[in-house]
Amino acid sequence: MESLEDLVRIKNTTNNDEEIIKFIIEKPEQVINMSIYNLAQATHTSTSSIIRFCKKCNYKGFKDFKISLIQCIDKEINDINNVDVNMPFRKNDTDLVIAKKISQLSIETIKATFNLLSSSKLQTAVDQIINANSVFAVGVGDNYIRLCDFKTKLLLINFYIKMTQLEDDQIRLTNLSTKKDVAIILSYSGETKKVLECAQKFFLNRTPIIAITSNEHSHLASLADQIFLIPNKENSKVSFSNFSSHVSIEYILNTIYSCMFSRNYLANCKYTQN
């Protein structure tokens, strides 16, 4: 099956052909739901211009052309894999292709993160959290948002973690920790200044640290008792957004929450339903 560009590639194009090609390339999913009259109106051409264009593409008419267009779109979507974590979509990608790429990126990220997990590490971390007198959580920016979602889930099973958004207050909060508590700390690089200040305070207080980071050789990792690694593929200089790291961190936190839930499954089921 040919690509979308190959599908509309013809020789000796007219101005009308150029308008039709441009519209099809930019909005292929929209075209498959359009009548020939709608397409003519959208491209400021005529139905006869569209029929001539389709025949130049070696199709009997617009209906035959749309069948190949649908097949072309399906193939392009189904062939998507190994999505670039820094630039997961391109300028000319259609909405549906972008949706597929983000979906594929999420799947690939979760698989890669799962492969970095171990049963013993999960069990130890979950036991530490459940048995701690208090649980502290530290993260800045987007990571704080991930922790807020984690905190909300834990409240559903009557489990509370201590955290605050203000960075100065985070430092003060660490002073309350003891060796009978546990701290969950998020930092993609493992070198975030404010996060490291908190980690060092926890370390001095002999508070066990569970770190989620992409860098096992970072300062944060060196202070942690348990390290949950996430894929280290993002480049902040060229990345559109931290899609991959967000998915990875949420996956780990959701896994920890689910394991905690399962420790007292029936009681937690009843609690969440009340």
mmCIF file of C-alpha atoms in Angstrom:
data_model
loop_
_atom_site.group_PDB
_atom_site.id
_atom_site.type_symbol
_atom_site.label_atom_id
_atom_site.label_comp_id
_atom_site.label_asym_id
_atom_site.label_seq_id
_atom_site.Cartn_x
_atom_site.Cartn_y
_atom_site.Cartn_z
ATOM 1 C CA MET A 1 0.000 0.000 0.000
ATOM 2 C CA GLU A 2 1.407 3.397 -1.012
ATOM 3 C CA SER A 3 1.858 6.355 1.319
ATOM 4 C CA LEU A 4 -0.452 9.353 1.427
ATOM 5 C CA GLU A 5 2.071 11.421 -0.529
ATOM 6 C CA ASP A 6 2.340 8.693 -3.179
ATOM 7 C CA LEU A 7 -1.433 8.443 -3.379
ATOM 8 C CA VAL A 8 -1.788 12.052 -4.549
ATOM 9 C CA ARG A 9 1.455 12.331 -6.528
ATOM 10 C CA ILE A 10 0.677 13.214 -10.150
ATOM 11 C CA LYS A 11 2.470 14.892 -13.031
ATOM 12 C CA ASN A 12 1.556 18.194 -14.670
ATOM 13 C CA THR A 13 -0.583 19.491 -11.816
ATOM 14 C CA THR A 14 -2.944 22.405 -12.306
ATOM 15 C CA ASN A 15 -3.713 25.079 -9.725
ATOM 16 C CA ASN A 16 -6.898 23.188 -8.839
ATOM 17 C CA ASP A 17 -4.926 19.968 -8.431
ATOM 18 C CA GLU A 18 -2.537 21.720 -6.053
ATOM 19 C CA GLU A 19 -5.417 22.963 -3.892
ATOM 20 C CA ILE A 20 -6.981 19.494 -3.769
ATOM 21 C CA ILE A 21 -3.658 17.798 -2.943
ATOM 22 C CA LYS A 22 -2.898 20.306 -0.192
ATOM 23 C CA PHE A 23 -6.273 19.744 1.457
ATOM 24 C CA ILE A 24 -6.030 15.944 1.255
ATOM 25 C CA ILE A 25 -2.502 15.921 2.725
ATOM 26 C CA GLU A 26 -3.478 18.224 5.590
ATOM 27 C CA LYS A 27 -6.897 16.735 6.410
ATOM 28 C CA PRO A 28 -7.156 13.155 5.108
ATOM 29 C CA GLU A 29 -9.511 11.949 7.867
ATOM 30 C CA GLN A 30 -11.857 14.805 7.070
ATOM 31 C CA VAL A 31 -11.806 13.983 3.359
ATOM 32 C CA ILE A 32 -13.000 10.392 3.855
ATOM 33 C CA ASN A 33 -16.182 11.744 5.459
ATOM 34 C CA MET A 34 -16.808 14.368 2.786
ATOM 35 C CA SER A 35 -18.920 14.232 -0.333
ATOM 36 C CA ILE A 36 -17.415 15.338 -3.613
ATOM 37 C CA TYR A 37 -19.469 18.529 -3.327
ATOM 38 C CA ASN A 38 -18.114 19.269 0.160
ATOM 39 C CA LEU A 39 -14.536 18.726 -1.016
ATOM 40 C CA ALA A 40 -15.062 20.979 -4.025
ATOM 41 C CA GLN A 41 -16.374 23.706 -1.752
ATOM 42 C CA ALA A 42 -13.549 23.274 0.777
ATOM 43 C CA THR A 43 -10.863 23.472 -1.934
ATOM 44 C CA HIS A 44 -12.559 26.269 -3.906
ATOM 45 C CA THR A 45 -12.636 24.040 -6.977
ATOM 46 C CA SER A 46 -15.416 22.091 -8.701
ATOM 47 C CA THR A 47 -16.695 18.523 -8.736
ATOM 48 C CA SER A 48 -15.384 18.096 -12.276
ATOM 49 C CA SER A 49 -11.916 19.236 -11.113
ATOM 50 C CA ILE A 50 -11.967 16.588 -8.387
ATOM 51 C CA ILE A 51 -13.052 13.866 -10.812
ATOM 52 C CA ARG A 52 -10.252 14.839 -13.208
ATOM 53 C CA PHE A 53 -7.782 14.780 -10.323
ATOM 54 C CA CYS A 54 -8.926 11.295 -9.246
ATOM 55 C CA LYS A 55 -8.531 10.008 -12.806
ATOM 56 C CA LYS A 56 -5.007 11.448 -12.942
ATOM 57 C CA CYS A 57 -4.357 9.330 -9.829
ATOM 58 C CA ASN A 58 -5.601 6.286 -11.805
ATOM 59 C CA TYR A 59 -9.003 5.999 -10.099
ATOM 60 C CA LYS A 60 -12.407 5.830 -11.750
ATOM 61 C CA GLY A 61 -13.767 8.554 -9.521
ATOM 62 C CA PHE A 62 -13.900 10.086 -6.061
ATOM 63 C CA LYS A 63 -15.469 7.029 -4.370
ATOM 64 C CA ASP A 64 -12.686 4.734 -5.575
ATOM 65 C CA PHE A 65 -10.103 7.292 -4.502
ATOM 66 C CA LYS A 66 -11.615 7.465 -0.992
ATOM 67 C CA ILE A 67 -11.383 3.676 -0.603
ATOM 68 C CA SER A 68 -7.625 3.831 -1.219
ATOM 69 C CA LEU A 69 -7.352 6.883 1.024
ATOM 70 C CA ILE A 70 -9.004 4.983 3.899
ATOM 71 C CA GLN A 71 -6.651 2.027 3.373
ATOM 72 C CA CYS A 72 -3.683 4.387 3.272
ATOM 73 C CA ILE A 73 -4.669 6.070 6.558
ATOM 74 C CA ASP A 74 -5.245 2.700 8.250
ATOM 75 C CA LYS A 75 -1.834 1.440 7.151
ATOM 76 C CA GLU A 76 -0.068 4.587 8.314
ATOM 77 C CA ILE A 77 -1.690 4.306 11.737
ATOM 78 C CA ASN A 78 -1.083 0.562 12.107
ATOM 79 C CA ASP A 79 2.583 0.907 11.110
ATOM 80 C CA ILE A 80 3.390 3.383 13.882
ATOM 81 C CA ASN A 81 5.981 2.095 16.372
ATOM 82 C CA ASN A 82 9.193 3.196 18.093
ATOM 83 C CA VAL A 83 7.895 6.722 18.595
ATOM 84 C CA ASP A 84 10.499 9.425 19.255
ATOM 85 C CA VAL A 85 10.005 10.459 22.906
ATOM 86 C CA ASN A 86 11.328 13.963 22.222
ATOM 87 C CA MET A 87 9.429 14.688 19.002
ATOM 88 C CA PRO A 88 6.570 12.179 18.939
ATOM 89 C CA PHE A 89 4.677 13.898 16.131
ATOM 90 C CA ARG A 90 5.504 15.983 13.077
ATOM 91 C CA LYS A 91 4.120 19.096 11.432
ATOM 92 C CA ASN A 92 2.066 17.269 8.788
ATOM 93 C CA ASP A 93 0.754 14.484 11.029
ATOM 94 C CA THR A 94 -3.021 14.262 11.092
ATOM 95 C CA ASP A 95 -4.994 14.363 14.332
ATOM 96 C CA LEU A 96 -5.583 10.610 14.215
ATOM 97 C CA VAL A 97 -1.910 9.872 13.563
ATOM 98 C CA ILE A 98 -0.941 12.101 16.499
ATOM 99 C CA ALA A 99 -3.454 10.259 18.694
ATOM 100 C CA LYS A 100 -1.971 6.922 17.628
ATOM 101 C CA LYS A 101 1.596 8.105 18.237
ATOM 102 C CA ILE A 102 0.805 9.347 21.746
ATOM 103 C CA SER A 103 -0.965 6.054 22.434
ATOM 104 C CA GLN A 104 2.017 4.081 21.130
ATOM 105 C CA LEU A 105 4.456 6.238 23.098
ATOM 106 C CA SER A 106 2.500 5.533 26.289
ATOM 107 C CA ILE A 107 2.494 1.789 25.609
ATOM 108 C CA GLU A 108 6.221 1.703 24.823
ATOM 109 C CA THR A 109 7.027 3.801 27.906
ATOM 110 C CA ILE A 110 5.023 1.590 30.265
ATOM 111 C CA LYS A 111 6.638 -1.559 28.849
ATOM 112 C CA ALA A 112 10.108 -0.054 29.274
ATOM 113 C CA THR A 113 9.307 1.049 32.830
ATOM 114 C CA PHE A 114 7.890 -2.363 33.720
ATOM 115 C CA ASN A 115 11.129 -3.985 32.559
ATOM 116 C CA LEU A 116 13.022 -1.843 35.080
ATOM 117 C CA LEU A 117 10.895 -3.056 38.008
ATOM 118 C CA SER A 118 11.534 -6.005 40.284
ATOM 119 C CA SER A 119 9.222 -7.897 42.610
ATOM 120 C CA SER A 120 11.524 -7.528 45.615
ATOM 121 C CA LYS A 121 11.904 -3.782 45.110
ATOM 122 C CA LEU A 122 8.143 -3.288 44.881
ATOM 123 C CA GLN A 123 7.442 -5.422 47.926
ATOM 124 C CA THR A 124 10.054 -3.649 50.039
ATOM 125 C CA ALA A 125 8.887 -0.171 49.040
ATOM 126 C CA VAL A 126 5.209 -0.937 49.612
ATOM 127 C CA ASP A 127 5.942 -2.494 53.008
ATOM 128 C CA GLN A 128 8.017 0.531 53.987
ATOM 129 C CA ILE A 129 5.210 2.917 53.052
ATOM 130 C CA ILE A 130 2.477 0.936 54.804
ATOM 131 C CA ASN A 131 4.484 0.426 57.999
ATOM 132 C CA ALA A 132 5.889 3.957 58.264
ATOM 133 C CA ASN A 133 4.686 6.286 61.001
ATOM 134 C CA SER A 134 4.460 9.072 58.425
ATOM 135 C CA VAL A 135 4.989 9.231 54.667
ATOM 136 C CA PHE A 136 6.496 12.359 53.127
ATOM 137 C CA ALA A 137 6.454 13.154 49.408
ATOM 138 C CA VAL A 138 8.631 15.668 47.570
ATOM 139 C CA GLY A 139 8.574 16.854 43.981
ATOM 140 C CA VAL A 140 8.582 20.167 42.135
ATOM 141 C CA GLY A 141 6.752 21.372 39.035
ATOM 142 C CA ASP A 142 5.093 18.593 37.048
ATOM 143 C CA ASN A 143 6.298 15.988 39.527
ATOM 144 C CA TYR A 144 4.356 17.694 42.298
ATOM 145 C CA ILE A 145 1.220 17.326 40.152
ATOM 146 C CA ARG A 146 1.929 13.584 39.809
ATOM 147 C CA LEU A 147 2.240 13.362 43.599
ATOM 148 C CA CYS A 148 -1.047 15.223 44.116
ATOM 149 C CA ASP A 149 -2.829 12.573 42.068
ATOM 150 C CA PHE A 150 -1.072 9.850 44.083
ATOM 151 C CA LYS A 151 -2.117 11.524 47.338
ATOM 152 C CA THR A 152 -5.742 11.727 46.164
ATOM 153 C CA LYS A 153 -5.804 8.010 45.361
ATOM 154 C CA LEU A 154 -4.366 7.141 48.770
ATOM 155 C CA LEU A 155 -7.035 9.199 50.505
ATOM 156 C CA LEU A 156 -9.582 6.800 48.992
ATOM 157 C CA ILE A 157 -8.169 4.071 51.245
ATOM 158 C CA ASN A 158 -7.748 6.383 54.231
ATOM 159 C CA PHE A 159 -3.988 6.711 53.833
ATOM 160 C CA TYR A 160 -2.412 10.141 54.198
ATOM 161 C CA ILE A 161 0.932 11.458 52.962
ATOM 162 C CA LYS A 162 2.558 14.724 53.985
ATOM 163 C CA MET A 163 3.499 17.106 51.179
ATOM 164 C CA THR A 164 3.402 20.780 50.305
ATOM 165 C CA GLN A 165 3.768 22.729 47.078
ATOM 166 C CA LEU A 166 5.885 25.601 48.404
ATOM 167 C CA GLU A 167 9.549 24.679 48.082
ATOM 168 C CA ASP A 168 10.594 26.460 51.297
ATOM 169 C CA ASP A 169 7.840 24.651 53.183
ATOM 170 C CA GLN A 170 9.079 21.350 51.762
ATOM 171 C CA ILE A 171 12.420 21.959 53.463
ATOM 172 C CA ARG A 172 10.688 22.734 56.756
ATOM 173 C CA LEU A 173 8.545 19.621 56.437
ATOM 174 C CA THR A 174 11.608 17.388 56.166
ATOM 175 C CA ASN A 175 12.737 18.549 59.609
ATOM 176 C CA LEU A 176 9.794 16.634 61.086
ATOM 177 C CA SER A 177 10.908 13.287 59.678
ATOM 178 C CA THR A 178 12.428 10.426 61.672
ATOM 179 C CA LYS A 179 13.914 7.015 60.945
ATOM 180 C CA LYS A 180 10.457 5.502 61.466
ATOM 181 C CA ASP A 181 9.034 7.465 58.531
ATOM 182 C CA VAL A 182 9.609 7.154 54.786
ATOM 183 C CA ALA A 183 10.067 9.733 52.017
ATOM 184 C CA ILE A 184 9.007 9.390 48.378
ATOM 185 C CA ILE A 185 11.049 11.736 46.187
ATOM 186 C CA LEU A 186 10.584 12.436 42.472
ATOM 187 C CA SER A 187 13.193 13.948 40.162
ATOM 188 C CA TYR A 188 13.768 12.954 36.530
ATOM 189 C CA SER A 189 17.404 14.060 36.561
ATOM 190 C CA GLY A 190 18.015 13.252 40.210
ATOM 191 C CA GLU A 191 19.839 16.566 40.427
ATOM 192 C CA THR A 192 17.023 19.076 41.072
ATOM 193 C CA LYS A 193 18.452 21.512 43.623
ATOM 194 C CA LYS A 194 15.426 21.950 45.911
ATOM 195 C CA VAL A 195 14.656 18.239 45.784
ATOM 196 C CA LEU A 196 18.238 17.376 46.740
ATOM 197 C CA GLU A 197 18.076 19.744 49.695
ATOM 198 C CA CYS A 198 15.084 17.801 50.982
ATOM 199 C CA ALA A 199 16.725 14.453 50.245
ATOM 200 C CA GLN A 200 19.822 15.443 52.201
ATOM 201 C CA LYS A 201 17.650 16.449 55.177
ATOM 202 C CA PHE A 202 15.840 13.106 55.083
ATOM 203 C CA PHE A 203 19.173 11.316 54.818
ATOM 204 C CA LEU A 204 20.544 13.138 57.867
ATOM 205 C CA ASN A 205 17.359 12.258 59.772
ATOM 206 C CA ARG A 206 17.922 8.609 58.745
ATOM 207 C CA THR A 207 14.530 8.607 57.026
ATOM 208 C CA PRO A 208 14.375 5.868 54.348
ATOM 209 C CA ILE A 209 14.108 7.383 50.862
ATOM 210 C CA ILE A 210 12.226 5.898 47.909
ATOM 211 C CA ALA A 211 13.452 7.727 44.805
ATOM 212 C CA ILE A 212 11.867 7.793 41.356
ATOM 213 C CA THR A 213 14.438 9.030 38.844
ATOM 214 C CA SER A 214 15.935 8.297 35.438
ATOM 215 C CA ASN A 215 19.530 8.579 36.650
ATOM 216 C CA GLU A 216 20.815 5.766 38.847
ATOM 217 C CA HIS A 217 24.130 7.623 39.256
ATOM 218 C CA SER A 218 22.564 10.893 40.422
ATOM 219 C CA HIS A 219 22.989 12.505 43.824
ATOM 220 C CA LEU A 220 19.391 11.609 44.650
ATOM 221 C CA ALA A 221 20.012 7.951 43.849
ATOM 222 C CA SER A 222 23.091 7.928 46.084
ATOM 223 C CA LEU A 223 20.936 9.025 49.036
ATOM 224 C CA ALA A 224 18.051 6.629 48.376
ATOM 225 C CA ASP A 225 17.315 3.268 49.975
ATOM 226 C CA GLN A 226 15.066 2.202 47.088
ATOM 227 C CA ILE A 227 15.405 3.458 43.509
ATOM 228 C CA PHE A 228 12.659 3.123 40.918
ATOM 229 C CA LEU A 229 14.256 3.881 37.574
ATOM 230 C CA ILE A 230 12.333 5.333 34.656
ATOM 231 C CA PRO A 231 13.542 5.327 31.017
ATOM 232 C CA ASN A 232 16.200 7.956 30.395
ATOM 233 C CA LYS A 233 15.406 9.028 26.826
ATOM 234 C CA GLU A 234 14.171 12.603 27.065
ATOM 235 C CA ASN A 235 16.250 15.586 25.991
ATOM 236 C CA SER A 236 14.978 18.816 27.549
ATOM 237 C CA LYS A 237 16.574 20.881 24.754
ATOM 238 C CA VAL A 238 14.459 19.356 21.970
ATOM 239 C CA SER A 239 11.486 17.760 23.727
ATOM 240 C CA PHE A 240 7.935 19.049 23.030
ATOM 241 C CA SER A 241 6.789 17.916 26.439
ATOM 242 C CA ASN A 242 7.692 15.355 29.066
ATOM 243 C CA PHE A 243 5.124 12.856 27.773
ATOM 244 C CA SER A 244 7.269 9.791 28.412
ATOM 245 C CA SER A 245 8.513 10.646 31.908
ATOM 246 C CA HIS A 246 5.025 11.693 33.006
ATOM 247 C CA VAL A 247 3.591 8.361 31.878
ATOM 248 C CA SER A 248 6.441 6.450 33.516
ATOM 249 C CA ILE A 249 6.153 8.218 36.871
ATOM 250 C CA GLU A 250 2.369 7.876 36.920
ATOM 251 C CA TYR A 251 2.716 4.180 36.112
ATOM 252 C CA ILE A 252 5.071 3.597 39.049
ATOM 253 C CA LEU A 253 2.907 5.589 41.472
ATOM 254 C CA ASN A 254 -0.240 3.821 40.252
ATOM 255 C CA THR A 255 1.517 0.484 40.709
ATOM 256 C CA ILE A 256 2.567 1.357 44.257
ATOM 257 C CA TYR A 257 -0.977 2.484 45.062
ATOM 258 C CA SER A 258 -2.444 -0.705 43.596
ATOM 259 C CA CYS A 259 -0.040 -2.895 45.568
ATOM 260 C CA MET A 260 -0.925 -1.007 48.747
ATOM 261 C CA PHE A 261 -4.614 -1.443 47.971
ATOM 262 C CA SER A 262 -4.181 -5.186 47.442
ATOM 263 C CA ARG A 263 -2.525 -5.667 50.845
ATOM 264 C CA ASN A 264 -5.940 -5.160 52.436
ATOM 265 C CA TYR A 265 -8.092 -5.703 49.374
ATOM 266 C CA LEU A 266 -11.540 -6.489 50.795
ATOM 267 C CA ALA A 267 -11.407 -3.773 53.438
ATOM 268 C CA ASN A 268 -10.217 -1.196 50.908
ATOM 269 C CA CYS A 269 -12.957 -2.195 48.472
ATOM 270 C CA LYS A 270 -15.555 -1.564 51.169
ATOM 271 C CA TYR A 271 -13.875 1.671 52.190
ATOM 272 C CA THR A 272 -13.843 3.125 48.666
ATOM 273 C CA GLN A 273 -17.518 2.246 48.193
ATOM 274 C CA ASN A 274 -18.664 4.084 51.316
#
